[in-house]
Short mmCIF file of C-alpha atoms in Angstrom, two decimals:
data_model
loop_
_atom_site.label_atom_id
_atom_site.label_comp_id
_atom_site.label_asym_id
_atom_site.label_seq_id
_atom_site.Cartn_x
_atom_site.Cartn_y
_atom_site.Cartn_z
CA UNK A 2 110.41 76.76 139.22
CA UNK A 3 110.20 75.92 143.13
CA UNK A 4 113.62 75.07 145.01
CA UNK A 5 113.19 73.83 148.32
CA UNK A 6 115.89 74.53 151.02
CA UNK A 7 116.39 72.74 154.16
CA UNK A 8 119.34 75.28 155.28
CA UNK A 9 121.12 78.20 155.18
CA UNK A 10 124.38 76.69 153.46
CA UNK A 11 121.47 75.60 151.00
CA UNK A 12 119.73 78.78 150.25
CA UNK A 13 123.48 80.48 149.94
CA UNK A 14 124.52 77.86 147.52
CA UNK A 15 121.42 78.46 145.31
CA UNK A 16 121.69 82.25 145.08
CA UNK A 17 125.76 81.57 144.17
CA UNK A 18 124.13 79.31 141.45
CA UNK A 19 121.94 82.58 140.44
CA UNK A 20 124.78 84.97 140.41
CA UNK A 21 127.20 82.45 138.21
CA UNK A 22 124.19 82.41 135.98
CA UNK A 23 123.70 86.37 136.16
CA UNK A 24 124.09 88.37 132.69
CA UNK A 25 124.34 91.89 132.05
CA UNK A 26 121.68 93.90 132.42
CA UNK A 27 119.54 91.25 134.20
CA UNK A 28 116.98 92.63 137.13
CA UNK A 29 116.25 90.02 139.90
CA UNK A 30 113.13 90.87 142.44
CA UNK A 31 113.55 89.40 146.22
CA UNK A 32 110.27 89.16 148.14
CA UNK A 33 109.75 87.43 151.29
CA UNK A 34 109.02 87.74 155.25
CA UNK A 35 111.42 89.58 157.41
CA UNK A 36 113.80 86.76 158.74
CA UNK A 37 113.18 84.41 155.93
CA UNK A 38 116.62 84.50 154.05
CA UNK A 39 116.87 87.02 151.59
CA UNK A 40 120.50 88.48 152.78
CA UNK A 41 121.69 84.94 152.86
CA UNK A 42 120.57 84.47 149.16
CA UNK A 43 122.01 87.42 148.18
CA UNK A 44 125.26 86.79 149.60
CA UNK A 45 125.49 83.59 148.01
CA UNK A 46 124.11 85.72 144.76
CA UNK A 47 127.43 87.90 145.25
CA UNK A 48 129.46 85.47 145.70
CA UNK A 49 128.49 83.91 142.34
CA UNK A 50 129.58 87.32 140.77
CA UNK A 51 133.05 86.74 142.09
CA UNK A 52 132.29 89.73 145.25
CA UNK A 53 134.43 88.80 147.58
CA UNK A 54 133.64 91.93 150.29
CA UNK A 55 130.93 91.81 152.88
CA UNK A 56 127.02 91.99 152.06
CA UNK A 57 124.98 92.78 154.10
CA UNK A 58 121.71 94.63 153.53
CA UNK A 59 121.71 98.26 152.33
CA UNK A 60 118.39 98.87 154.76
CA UNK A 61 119.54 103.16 155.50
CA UNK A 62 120.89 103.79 151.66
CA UNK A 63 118.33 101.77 149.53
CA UNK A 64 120.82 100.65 147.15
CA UNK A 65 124.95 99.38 147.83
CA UNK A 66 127.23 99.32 144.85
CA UNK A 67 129.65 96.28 144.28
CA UNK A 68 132.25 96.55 141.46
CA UNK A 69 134.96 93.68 142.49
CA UNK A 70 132.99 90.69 140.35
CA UNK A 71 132.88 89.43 137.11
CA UNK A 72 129.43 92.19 136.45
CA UNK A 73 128.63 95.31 138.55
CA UNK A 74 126.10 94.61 141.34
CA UNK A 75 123.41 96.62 142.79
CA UNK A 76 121.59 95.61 145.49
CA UNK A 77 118.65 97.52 146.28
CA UNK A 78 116.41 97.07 149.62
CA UNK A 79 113.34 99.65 149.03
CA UNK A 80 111.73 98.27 152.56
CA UNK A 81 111.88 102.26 153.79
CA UNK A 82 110.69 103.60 150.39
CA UNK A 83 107.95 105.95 151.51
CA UNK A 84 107.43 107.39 147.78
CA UNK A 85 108.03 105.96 144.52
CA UNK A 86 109.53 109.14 143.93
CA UNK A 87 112.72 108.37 145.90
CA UNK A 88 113.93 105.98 143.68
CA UNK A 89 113.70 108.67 141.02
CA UNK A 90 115.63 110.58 142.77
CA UNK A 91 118.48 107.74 143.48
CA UNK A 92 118.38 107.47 139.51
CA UNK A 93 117.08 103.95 139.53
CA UNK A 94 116.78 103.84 135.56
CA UNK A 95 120.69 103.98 135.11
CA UNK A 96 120.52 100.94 137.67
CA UNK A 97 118.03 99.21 136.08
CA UNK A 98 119.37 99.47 132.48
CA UNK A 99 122.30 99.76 132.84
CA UNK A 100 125.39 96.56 132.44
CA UNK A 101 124.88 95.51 136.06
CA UNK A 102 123.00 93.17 137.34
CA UNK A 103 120.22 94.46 139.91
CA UNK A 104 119.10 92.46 142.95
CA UNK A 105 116.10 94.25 144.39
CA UNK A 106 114.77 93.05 147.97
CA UNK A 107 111.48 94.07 149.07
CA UNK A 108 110.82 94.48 144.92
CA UNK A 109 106.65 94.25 145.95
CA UNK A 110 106.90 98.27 147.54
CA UNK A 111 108.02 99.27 144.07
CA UNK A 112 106.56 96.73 141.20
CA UNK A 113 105.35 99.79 138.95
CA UNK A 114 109.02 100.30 138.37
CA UNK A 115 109.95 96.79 137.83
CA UNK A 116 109.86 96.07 134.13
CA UNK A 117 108.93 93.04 132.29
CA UNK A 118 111.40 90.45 131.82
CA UNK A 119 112.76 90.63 135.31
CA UNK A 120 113.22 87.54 137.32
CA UNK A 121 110.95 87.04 140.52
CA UNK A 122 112.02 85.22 143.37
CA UNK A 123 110.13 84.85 146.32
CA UNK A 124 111.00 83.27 149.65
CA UNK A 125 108.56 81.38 152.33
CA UNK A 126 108.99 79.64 155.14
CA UNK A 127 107.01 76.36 156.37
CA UNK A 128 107.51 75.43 159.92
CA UNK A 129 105.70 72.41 159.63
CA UNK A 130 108.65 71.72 157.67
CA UNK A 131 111.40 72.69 159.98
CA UNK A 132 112.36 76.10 161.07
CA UNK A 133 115.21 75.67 157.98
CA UNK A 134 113.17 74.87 155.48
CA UNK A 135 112.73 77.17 152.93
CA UNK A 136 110.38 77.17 149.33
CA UNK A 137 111.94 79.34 146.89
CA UNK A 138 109.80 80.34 143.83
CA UNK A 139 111.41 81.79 140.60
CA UNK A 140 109.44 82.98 137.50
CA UNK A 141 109.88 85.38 134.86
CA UNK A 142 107.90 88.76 135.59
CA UNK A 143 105.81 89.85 132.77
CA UNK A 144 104.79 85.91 131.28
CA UNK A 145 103.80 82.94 132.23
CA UNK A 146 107.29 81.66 131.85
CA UNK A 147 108.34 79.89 134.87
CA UNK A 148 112.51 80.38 135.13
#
């Protein structure tokens, strides 16, 4: 499925839609350029959960814990993961299989870990269609199943 966005307010809403939508146990990848509006997504994905605290990205401790919503949340950015073995060492498996739901920016550094079934979304920017417009792809990892 491909969602266009024409805003930030827009992008927000769509990851809220995501996150009212979320269901245990469900792993969501987030790939896309620096800048292109993967901490507004997730907030919106929080806020979806019923999070009401600040989100920002967990860039210096790979993964930030959020218990205050209707599912645990763990958000994950792996852009500093210098070896797959460091998510090992975080325990990623209790994470990833756990009853949470996983958000996982920057999911491309790591995609031998991801398993099949998660759901890919990846962000891109046009600027031949405005510096707000966004194209946001989402498809089932693991099929040809398009979300």
């Amino acid at each position: 499925m491909i969602i266009e966005t024409n805003s930030p307010e827009e992008t927000f809403a769509l990851g809220e839609k995501l996150g009212t939508e979320a269901r245990p146990g469900q792993i969501y990848t987030l790939n896309g350029d620096l800048g292109v509006g993967k901490t507004v997504l997730t907030q919106g994905f929080a806020k979806g959960l019923g999070i009401t605290e600040a989100v920002n990205s967990p860039t210096f401790t790979i993964v930030q814990e959020y218990d205050g919503g209707r599912l645990p949340f763990y958000h994950f950015d792996v852009y500093r993961i210098c070896d797959i073995d460091e998510m090992e060492e975080i325990g990623y498996d209790d994470y990833f299989f756990g009853q949470g739901v996983c958000l996982i920016e920057w999911a491309n550094l790591i995609s031998e870990l991801i398993p099949e079934g998660a759901i890919s979304i990846r962000i891109e920017k046009d600027l031949e269609r405005g510096f707000d417009f966004r194209r946001i792809t989402l498809e089932r990892t693991g099929s040809s199943h398009v979300c």
